[in-house]
JSON list of C-alpha atoms in Angstrom, two decimals:
[
{"chain": "A", "resi": 3, "resn": "ILE", "atom": "CA", "xyz": [-26.54, -50.58, 59.21]},
{"chain": "A", "resi": 4, "resn": "GLU", "atom": "CA", "xyz": [-22.68, -50.13, 59.06]},
{"chain": "A", "resi": 5, "resn": "GLN", "atom": "CA", "xyz": [-22.78, -52.65, 56.22]},
{"chain": "A", "resi": 6, "resn": "ARG", "atom": "CA", "xyz": [-24.99, -50.69, 54.38]},
{"chain": "A", "resi": 7, "resn": "LEU", "atom": "CA", "xyz": [-23.42, -47.41, 54.87]},
{"chain": "A", "resi": 8, "resn": "LEU", "atom": "CA", "xyz": [-20.13, -48.91, 53.76]},
{"chain": "A", "resi": 9, "resn": "GLU", "atom": "CA", "xyz": [-21.85, -50.40, 50.79]},
{"chain": "A", "resi": 10, "resn": "ALA", "atom": "CA", "xyz": [-23.22, -47.00, 49.96]},
{"chain": "A", "resi": 11, "resn": "GLU", "atom": "CA", "xyz": [-20.07, -45.41, 50.66]},
{"chain": "A", "resi": 12, "resn": "GLU", "atom": "CA", "xyz": [-18.33, -47.67, 48.17]},
{"chain": "A", "resi": 13, "resn": "ARG", "atom": "CA", "xyz": [-20.79, -47.18, 45.71]},
{"chain": "A", "resi": 14, "resn": "MET", "atom": "CA", "xyz": [-20.36, -43.45, 45.68]},
{"chain": "A", "resi": 15, "resn": "ARG", "atom": "CA", "xyz": [-16.70, -43.98, 45.47]},
{"chain": "A", "resi": 16, "resn": "LYS", "atom": "CA", "xyz": [-16.82, -46.20, 42.34]},
{"chain": "A", "resi": 17, "resn": "GLU", "atom": "CA", "xyz": [-19.10, -43.67, 40.86]},
{"chain": "A", "resi": 18, "resn": "ASP", "atom": "CA", "xyz": [-17.04, -40.86, 41.78]},
{"chain": "A", "resi": 19, "resn": "GLU", "atom": "CA", "xyz": [-13.90, -42.89, 40.09]},
{"chain": "A", "resi": 20, "resn": "ARG", "atom": "CA", "xyz": [-16.06, -43.26, 36.88]},
{"chain": "A", "resi": 21, "resn": "ASN", "atom": "CA", "xyz": [-16.88, -39.83, 36.72]},
{"chain": "A", "resi": 22, "resn": "LEU", "atom": "CA", "xyz": [-13.17, -38.79, 37.48]},
{"chain": "A", "resi": 23, "resn": "GLN", "atom": "CA", "xyz": [-12.25, -41.14, 34.69]},
{"chain": "A", "resi": 24, "resn": "SER", "atom": "CA", "xyz": [-14.54, -39.72, 32.37]},
{"chain": "A", "resi": 25, "resn": "THR", "atom": "CA", "xyz": [-13.27, -36.28, 33.06]},
{"chain": "A", "resi": 26, "resn": "VAL", "atom": "CA", "xyz": [-9.57, -37.25, 32.97]},
{"chain": "A", "resi": 27, "resn": "ASP", "atom": "CA", "xyz": [-10.92, -38.92, 29.31]},
{"chain": "A", "resi": 28, "resn": "SER", "atom": "CA", "xyz": [-12.40, -35.44, 28.51]},
{"chain": "A", "resi": 29, "resn": "VAL", "atom": "CA", "xyz": [-9.31, -33.41, 29.33]},
{"chain": "A", "resi": 30, "resn": "LYS", "atom": "CA", "xyz": [-7.27, -36.10, 27.41]},
{"chain": "A", "resi": 31, "resn": "ASP", "atom": "CA", "xyz": [-9.45, -35.50, 24.08]},
{"chain": "A", "resi": 32, "resn": "LEU", "atom": "CA", "xyz": [-9.62, -31.78, 24.50]},
{"chain": "A", "resi": 33, "resn": "GLU", "atom": "CA", "xyz": [-5.60, -31.80, 24.89]},
{"chain": "A", "resi": 34, "resn": "HIS", "atom": "CA", "xyz": [-5.38, -33.61, 21.78]},
{"chain": "A", "resi": 35, "resn": "GLU", "atom": "CA", "xyz": [-7.80, -31.23, 19.82]},
{"chain": "A", "resi": 36, "resn": "THR", "atom": "CA", "xyz": [-5.92, -28.58, 21.39]},
{"chain": "A", "resi": 37, "resn": "SER", "atom": "CA", "xyz": [-2.82, -29.71, 19.84]},
{"chain": "A", "resi": 38, "resn": "GLU", "atom": "CA", "xyz": [-4.12, -30.55, 16.40]},
{"chain": "A", "resi": 39, "resn": "ILE", "atom": "CA", "xyz": [-5.73, -26.93, 16.39]},
{"chain": "A", "resi": 40, "resn": "CYS", "atom": "CA", "xyz": [-2.43, -25.39, 17.19]},
{"chain": "A", "resi": 41, "resn": "ASN", "atom": "CA", "xyz": [-0.56, -27.46, 14.61]},
{"chain": "A", "resi": 42, "resn": "ALA", "atom": "CA", "xyz": [-3.21, -26.19, 12.25]},
{"chain": "A", "resi": 43, "resn": "ILE", "atom": "CA", "xyz": [-2.43, -22.58, 13.38]},
{"chain": "A", "resi": 44, "resn": "GLU", "atom": "CA", "xyz": [1.18, -23.03, 12.99]},
{"chain": "A", "resi": 45, "resn": "ALA", "atom": "CA", "xyz": [0.55, -24.42, 9.47]},
{"chain": "A", "resi": 46, "resn": "GLU", "atom": "CA", "xyz": [-1.32, -21.40, 8.50]},
{"chain": "A", "resi": 47, "resn": "ARG", "atom": "CA", "xyz": [1.17, -19.01, 10.09]},
{"chain": "A", "resi": 48, "resn": "ALA", "atom": "CA", "xyz": [3.78, -20.62, 7.94]},
{"chain": "A", "resi": 49, "resn": "ASN", "atom": "CA", "xyz": [1.37, -20.27, 4.76]},
{"chain": "A", "resi": 50, "resn": "ILE", "atom": "CA", "xyz": [0.85, -16.68, 5.86]},
{"chain": "A", "resi": 51, "resn": "LEU", "atom": "CA", "xyz": [4.59, -15.83, 5.99]},
{"chain": "A", "resi": 52, "resn": "ARG", "atom": "CA", "xyz": [5.11, -17.54, 2.58]},
{"chain": "A", "resi": 53, "resn": "SER", "atom": "CA", "xyz": [2.34, -15.62, 0.97]},
{"chain": "A", "resi": 54, "resn": "ARG", "atom": "CA", "xyz": [3.76, -12.41, 2.44]},
{"chain": "A", "resi": 55, "resn": "SER", "atom": "CA", "xyz": [7.37, -13.17, 1.08]},
{"chain": "A", "resi": 56, "resn": "GLN", "atom": "CA", "xyz": [5.83, -14.09, -2.32]},
{"chain": "A", "resi": 57, "resn": "LEU", "atom": "CA", "xyz": [3.94, -11.07, -2.30]},
{"chain": "A", "resi": 58, "resn": "GLU", "atom": "CA", "xyz": [6.92, -8.75, -1.29]},
{"chain": "A", "resi": 59, "resn": "ALA", "atom": "CA", "xyz": [9.14, -10.54, -3.87]},
{"chain": "A", "resi": 60, "resn": "HIS", "atom": "CA", "xyz": [6.12, -9.87, -6.62]},
{"chain": "A", "resi": 61, "resn": "ARG", "atom": "CA", "xyz": [5.97, -6.12, -5.45]},
{"chain": "A", "resi": 62, "resn": "VAL", "atom": "CA", "xyz": [9.69, -5.61, -5.69]},
{"chain": "A", "resi": 63, "resn": "HIS", "atom": "CA", "xyz": [9.67, -7.32, -9.32]},
{"chain": "A", "resi": 64, "resn": "LEU", "atom": "CA", "xyz": [6.75, -5.13, -10.15]},
{"chain": "A", "resi": 65, "resn": "LEU", "atom": "CA", "xyz": [8.66, -1.81, -9.00]},
{"chain": "A", "resi": 66, "resn": "ARG", "atom": "CA", "xyz": [11.53, -2.84, -10.77]},
{"chain": "A", "resi": 67, "resn": "GLN", "atom": "CA", "xyz": [9.76, -3.05, -13.86]},
{"chain": "A", "resi": 68, "resn": "LEU", "atom": "CA", "xyz": [8.10, -0.02, -13.57]},
{"chain": "A", "resi": 69, "resn": "LEU", "atom": "CA", "xyz": [11.75, 1.84, -12.96]},
{"chain": "A", "resi": 70, "resn": "ALA", "atom": "CA", "xyz": [12.93, 0.12, -16.15]},
{"chain": "A", "resi": 71, "resn": "ILE", "atom": "CA", "xyz": [9.97, 1.56, -18.21]},
{"chain": "A", "resi": 72, "resn": "PHE", "atom": "CA", "xyz": [9.82, 4.94, -16.16]},
{"chain": "A", "resi": 73, "resn": "PRO", "atom": "CA", "xyz": [13.64, 5.52, -15.06]},
{"chain": "A", "resi": 74, "resn": "ILE", "atom": "CA", "xyz": [13.58, 8.24, -12.65]},
{"chain": "A", "resi": 75, "resn": "GLU", "atom": "CA", "xyz": [17.24, 9.96, -12.17]},
{"chain": "A", "resi": 76, "resn": "GLU", "atom": "CA", "xyz": [18.94, 12.87, -10.40]},
{"chain": "A", "resi": 77, "resn": "VAL", "atom": "CA", "xyz": [20.79, 15.16, -12.83]},
{"chain": "A", "resi": 78, "resn": "GLN", "atom": "CA", "xyz": [23.13, 17.53, -11.28]},
{"chain": "A", "resi": 79, "resn": "GLU", "atom": "CA", "xyz": [23.95, 20.72, -13.27]},
{"chain": "A", "resi": 80, "resn": "THR", "atom": "CA", "xyz": [26.91, 22.68, -12.86]},
{"chain": "A", "resi": 81, "resn": "HIS", "atom": "CA", "xyz": [26.34, 26.50, -12.99]},
{"chain": "A", "resi": 82, "resn": "ASN", "atom": "CA", "xyz": [28.53, 29.56, -12.01]},
{"chain": "A", "resi": 83, "resn": "SER", "atom": "CA", "xyz": [26.88, 29.78, -8.79]},
{"chain": "A", "resi": 84, "resn": "ALA", "atom": "CA", "xyz": [28.15, 28.41, -5.62]},
{"chain": "A", "resi": 85, "resn": "GLU", "atom": "CA", "xyz": [25.41, 26.02, -5.13]},
{"chain": "A", "resi": 86, "resn": "PRO", "atom": "CA", "xyz": [24.85, 23.08, -7.37]},
{"chain": "A", "resi": 87, "resn": "SER", "atom": "CA", "xyz": [21.46, 22.59, -9.25]},
{"chain": "A", "resi": 88, "resn": "HIS", "atom": "CA", "xyz": [19.75, 19.30, -9.07]},
{"chain": "A", "resi": 89, "resn": "HIS", "atom": "CA", "xyz": [16.69, 18.28, -11.09]},
{"chain": "A", "resi": 90, "resn": "TYR", "atom": "CA", "xyz": [15.10, 14.91, -11.99]},
{"chain": "A", "resi": 91, "resn": "VAL", "atom": "CA", "xyz": [14.35, 13.40, -15.32]},
{"chain": "A", "resi": 92, "resn": "ILE", "atom": "CA", "xyz": [11.90, 10.64, -15.94]},
{"chain": "A", "resi": 93, "resn": "ALA", "atom": "CA", "xyz": [12.48, 8.43, -19.12]},
{"chain": "A", "resi": 94, "resn": "ASN", "atom": "CA", "xyz": [14.94, 10.93, -20.12]},
{"chain": "A", "resi": 95, "resn": "LEU", "atom": "CA", "xyz": [12.48, 14.01, -20.17]},
{"chain": "A", "resi": 96, "resn": "PRO", "atom": "CA", "xyz": [13.24, 16.67, -17.61]},
{"chain": "A", "resi": 97, "resn": "LEU", "atom": "CA", "xyz": [11.23, 17.65, -14.84]},
{"chain": "A", "resi": 98, "resn": "PRO", "atom": "CA", "xyz": [11.91, 21.28, -14.22]},
{"chain": "A", "resi": 99, "resn": "LYS", "atom": "CA", "xyz": [11.51, 22.92, -10.82]},
{"chain": "A", "resi": 100, "resn": "ASP", "atom": "CA", "xyz": [9.49, 25.55, -12.56]},
{"chain": "A", "resi": 101, "resn": "ILE", "atom": "CA", "xyz": [6.87, 24.58, -14.99]},
{"chain": "A", "resi": 102, "resn": "HIS", "atom": "CA", "xyz": [6.99, 27.95, -16.61]},
{"chain": "A", "resi": 103, "resn": "SER", "atom": "CA", "xyz": [10.76, 27.37, -17.50]},
{"chain": "A", "resi": 104, "resn": "GLN", "atom": "CA", "xyz": [11.62, 28.41, -21.01]},
{"chain": "A", "resi": 105, "resn": "SER", "atom": "CA", "xyz": [14.50, 25.78, -20.96]},
{"chain": "A", "resi": 106, "resn": "VAL", "atom": "CA", "xyz": [11.80, 22.99, -21.62]},
{"chain": "A", "resi": 107, "resn": "THR", "atom": "CA", "xyz": [8.98, 22.58, -23.89]},
{"chain": "A", "resi": 108, "resn": "ASP", "atom": "CA", "xyz": [5.24, 22.48, -23.00]},
{"chain": "A", "resi": 109, "resn": "GLU", "atom": "CA", "xyz": [5.13, 18.87, -24.81]},
{"chain": "A", "resi": 110, "resn": "GLN", "atom": "CA", "xyz": [8.21, 17.69, -22.80]},
{"chain": "A", "resi": 111, "resn": "ILE", "atom": "CA", "xyz": [6.67, 19.15, -19.46]},
{"chain": "A", "resi": 112, "resn": "SER", "atom": "CA", "xyz": [3.51, 17.45, -20.16]},
{"chain": "A", "resi": 113, "resn": "THR", "atom": "CA", "xyz": [4.72, 14.15, -21.04]},
{"chain": "A", "resi": 114, "resn": "ALA", "atom": "CA", "xyz": [7.14, 14.22, -18.06]},
{"chain": "A", "resi": 115, "resn": "LEU", "atom": "CA", "xyz": [3.99, 14.98, -15.68]},
{"chain": "A", "resi": 116, "resn": "GLY", "atom": "CA", "xyz": [2.02, 12.39, -17.23]},
{"chain": "A", "resi": 117, "resn": "PHE", "atom": "CA", "xyz": [4.74, 9.55, -16.80]},
{"chain": "A", "resi": 118, "resn": "THR", "atom": "CA", "xyz": [5.23, 10.92, -13.09]},
{"chain": "A", "resi": 119, "resn": "CYS", "atom": "CA", "xyz": [1.56, 10.58, -12.51]},
{"chain": "A", "resi": 120, "resn": "HIS", "atom": "CA", "xyz": [1.15, 7.12, -14.11]},
{"chain": "A", "resi": 121, "resn": "ALA", "atom": "CA", "xyz": [4.38, 5.86, -12.31]},
{"chain": "A", "resi": 122, "resn": "LEU", "atom": "CA", "xyz": [2.95, 7.22, -8.95]},
{"chain": "A", "resi": 123, "resn": "SER", "atom": "CA", "xyz": [-0.21, 5.82, -9.60]},
{"chain": "A", "resi": 124, "resn": "LEU", "atom": "CA", "xyz": [0.97, 2.47, -10.16]},
{"chain": "A", "resi": 125, "resn": "THR", "atom": "CA", "xyz": [3.63, 2.45, -7.55]},
{"chain": "A", "resi": 126, "resn": "SER", "atom": "CA", "xyz": [0.79, 3.25, -4.84]},
{"chain": "A", "resi": 127, "resn": "ARG", "atom": "CA", "xyz": [-1.34, 0.21, -6.47]},
{"chain": "A", "resi": 128, "resn": "TYR", "atom": "CA", "xyz": [1.76, -2.19, -6.23]},
{"chain": "A", "resi": 129, "resn": "LEU", "atom": "CA", "xyz": [2.37, -1.04, -2.70]},
{"chain": "A", "resi": 130, "resn": "ALA", "atom": "CA", "xyz": [-1.35, -1.10, -1.64]},
{"chain": "A", "resi": 131, "resn": "ILE", "atom": "CA", "xyz": [-0.75, 2.20, -0.26]},
{"chain": "A", "resi": 132, "resn": "PRO", "atom": "CA", "xyz": [-3.70, 4.89, -1.05]},
{"chain": "A", "resi": 133, "resn": "LEU", "atom": "CA", "xyz": [-2.49, 8.31, -2.13]},
{"chain": "A", "resi": 134, "resn": "ARG", "atom": "CA", "xyz": [-3.21, 11.11, 0.12]},
{"chain": "A", "resi": 135, "resn": "TYR", "atom": "CA", "xyz": [-4.78, 13.11, -2.65]},
{"chain": "A", "resi": 136, "resn": "GLN", "atom": "CA", "xyz": [-6.45, 11.76, -5.78]},
{"chain": "A", "resi": 137, "resn": "MET", "atom": "CA", "xyz": [-4.68, 12.31, -9.27]},
{"chain": "A", "resi": 138, "resn": "VAL", "atom": "CA", "xyz": [-6.19, 12.76, -12.55]},
{"chain": "A", "resi": 139, "resn": "CYS", "atom": "CA", "xyz": [-4.25, 12.76, -15.76]},
{"chain": "A", "resi": 140, "resn": "ASN", "atom": "CA", "xyz": [-6.11, 14.50, -18.23]},
{"chain": "A", "resi": 141, "resn": "PHE", "atom": "CA", "xyz": [-5.28, 14.96, -21.98]},
{"chain": "A", "resi": 142, "resn": "SER", "atom": "CA", "xyz": [-6.35, 18.26, -23.65]},
{"chain": "A", "resi": 143, "resn": "PRO", "atom": "CA", "xyz": [-7.23, 18.90, -27.07]},
{"chain": "A", "resi": 144, "resn": "PHE", "atom": "CA", "xyz": [-3.92, 20.69, -27.84]},
{"chain": "A", "resi": 145, "resn": "GLY", "atom": "CA", "xyz": [-2.15, 17.44, -27.27]},
{"chain": "A", "resi": 146, "resn": "GLU", "atom": "CA", "xyz": [-0.99, 18.18, -23.76]},
{"chain": "A", "resi": 147, "resn": "VAL", "atom": "CA", "xyz": [-1.19, 16.29, -20.72]},
{"chain": "A", "resi": 148, "resn": "HIS", "atom": "CA", "xyz": [-2.39, 17.74, -17.52]},
{"chain": "A", "resi": 149, "resn": "ALA", "atom": "CA", "xyz": [-1.92, 16.14, -14.17]},
{"chain": "A", "resi": 150, "resn": "THR", "atom": "CA", "xyz": [-4.42, 17.21, -11.86]},
{"chain": "A", "resi": 151, "resn": "VAL", "atom": "CA", "xyz": [-3.98, 16.61, -8.02]},
{"chain": "A", "resi": 152, "resn": "VAL", "atom": "CA", "xyz": [-7.30, 16.79, -6.07]},
{"chain": "A", "resi": 153, "resn": "ASN", "atom": "CA", "xyz": [-7.43, 17.34, -2.31]},
{"chain": "A", "resi": 154, "resn": "LEU", "atom": "CA", "xyz": [-10.59, 15.38, -1.32]},
{"chain": "A", "resi": 155, "resn": "GLN", "atom": "CA", "xyz": [-10.80, 16.64, 2.09]},
{"chain": "A", "resi": 156, "resn": "THR", "atom": "CA", "xyz": [-10.81, 20.46, 1.16]},
{"chain": "A", "resi": 157, "resn": "SER", "atom": "CA", "xyz": [-12.31, 19.87, -2.34]},
{"chain": "A", "resi": 158, "resn": "ARG", "atom": "CA", "xyz": [-9.46, 21.91, -4.07]},
{"chain": "A", "resi": 159, "resn": "PHE", "atom": "CA", "xyz": [-7.31, 20.96, -6.95]},
{"chain": "A", "resi": 160, "resn": "PHE", "atom": "CA", "xyz": [-3.98, 21.86, -8.54]},
{"chain": "A", "resi": 161, "resn": "VAL", "atom": "CA", "xyz": [-3.46, 21.84, -12.16]},
{"chain": "A", "resi": 162, "resn": "PRO", "atom": "CA", "xyz": [-0.18, 22.87, -13.35]},
{"chain": "A", "resi": 163, "resn": "GLU", "atom": "CA", "xyz": [-0.72, 25.16, -16.30]},
{"chain": "A", "resi": 164, "resn": "THR", "atom": "CA", "xyz": [1.85, 25.35, -18.94]},
{"chain": "A", "resi": 165, "resn": "LYS", "atom": "CA", "xyz": [3.02, 28.51, -21.30]},
{"chain": "A", "resi": 166, "resn": "PHE", "atom": "CA", "xyz": [1.05, 27.26, -24.04]},
{"chain": "A", "resi": 167, "resn": "LEU", "atom": "CA", "xyz": [-2.32, 27.29, -22.01]},
{"chain": "A", "resi": 168, "resn": "GLN", "atom": "CA", "xyz": [-1.48, 30.67, -20.80]},
{"chain": "A", "resi": 169, "resn": "GLN", "atom": "CA", "xyz": [-0.80, 31.96, -24.28]},
{"chain": "A", "resi": 170, "resn": "LYS", "atom": "CA", "xyz": [-3.46, 30.32, -26.14]},
{"chain": "A", "resi": 171, "resn": "LEU", "atom": "CA", "xyz": [-6.33, 30.22, -23.19]},
{"chain": "A", "resi": 172, "resn": "GLY", "atom": "CA", "xyz": [-5.40, 33.47, -21.48]},
{"chain": "A", "resi": 173, "resn": "PHE", "atom": "CA", "xyz": [-5.12, 31.47, -18.27]},
{"chain": "A", "resi": 174, "resn": "ALA", "atom": "CA", "xyz": [-3.49, 33.28, -15.25]},
{"chain": "A", "resi": 175, "resn": "ARG", "atom": "CA", "xyz": [-1.02, 31.69, -13.23]},
{"chain": "A", "resi": 176, "resn": "MET", "atom": "CA", "xyz": [-3.40, 30.28, -10.44]},
{"chain": "A", "resi": 177, "resn": "PRO", "atom": "CA", "xyz": [-1.90, 27.24, -8.78]},
{"chain": "A", "resi": 178, "resn": "TRP", "atom": "CA", "xyz": [-4.92, 26.62, -6.64]},
{"chain": "A", "resi": 179, "resn": "ARG", "atom": "CA", "xyz": [-8.68, 26.66, -7.44]},
{"chain": "A", "resi": 180, "resn": "ASP", "atom": "CA", "xyz": [-11.70, 25.85, -5.72]},
{"chain": "A", "resi": 181, "resn": "SER", "atom": "CA", "xyz": [-13.84, 23.39, -7.51]}
]
């Protein structure tokens, strides 16, 4: 009886040893697969970083080209007043603080606003940043460009109307209108 018990115990030990060896082999295989997956992940991370770097360089290049096409500069005017007056020019066209200013023609204002809308729209696309408000650049039958900014949440829009439209069409100065 003891001999049979010893033989049975020896068989169970050998089977446990085989099971243990099988488990160890499975763990080694899993470790190898895990190592390969980690290496693949690191390679993909390097590719993503390289792609991001290339995308960033491409965006910088596009923005530099855009700035060359539509150069925007701040111009300081000297007046007799104590405070200096600043305004901006885009492609050498003034962007006055007041579009109803008599110092700039309607055509200059319309063209400058059109350039500004176009430059802002392209910048938004290049940087993949959506604009808070939708911009629409309209061309009037009078040869003027009207930049329209639409607030999608309130369904209100802003149309800067020039002196020409006020005089010819009788528009009053109404910066916000309900659509």
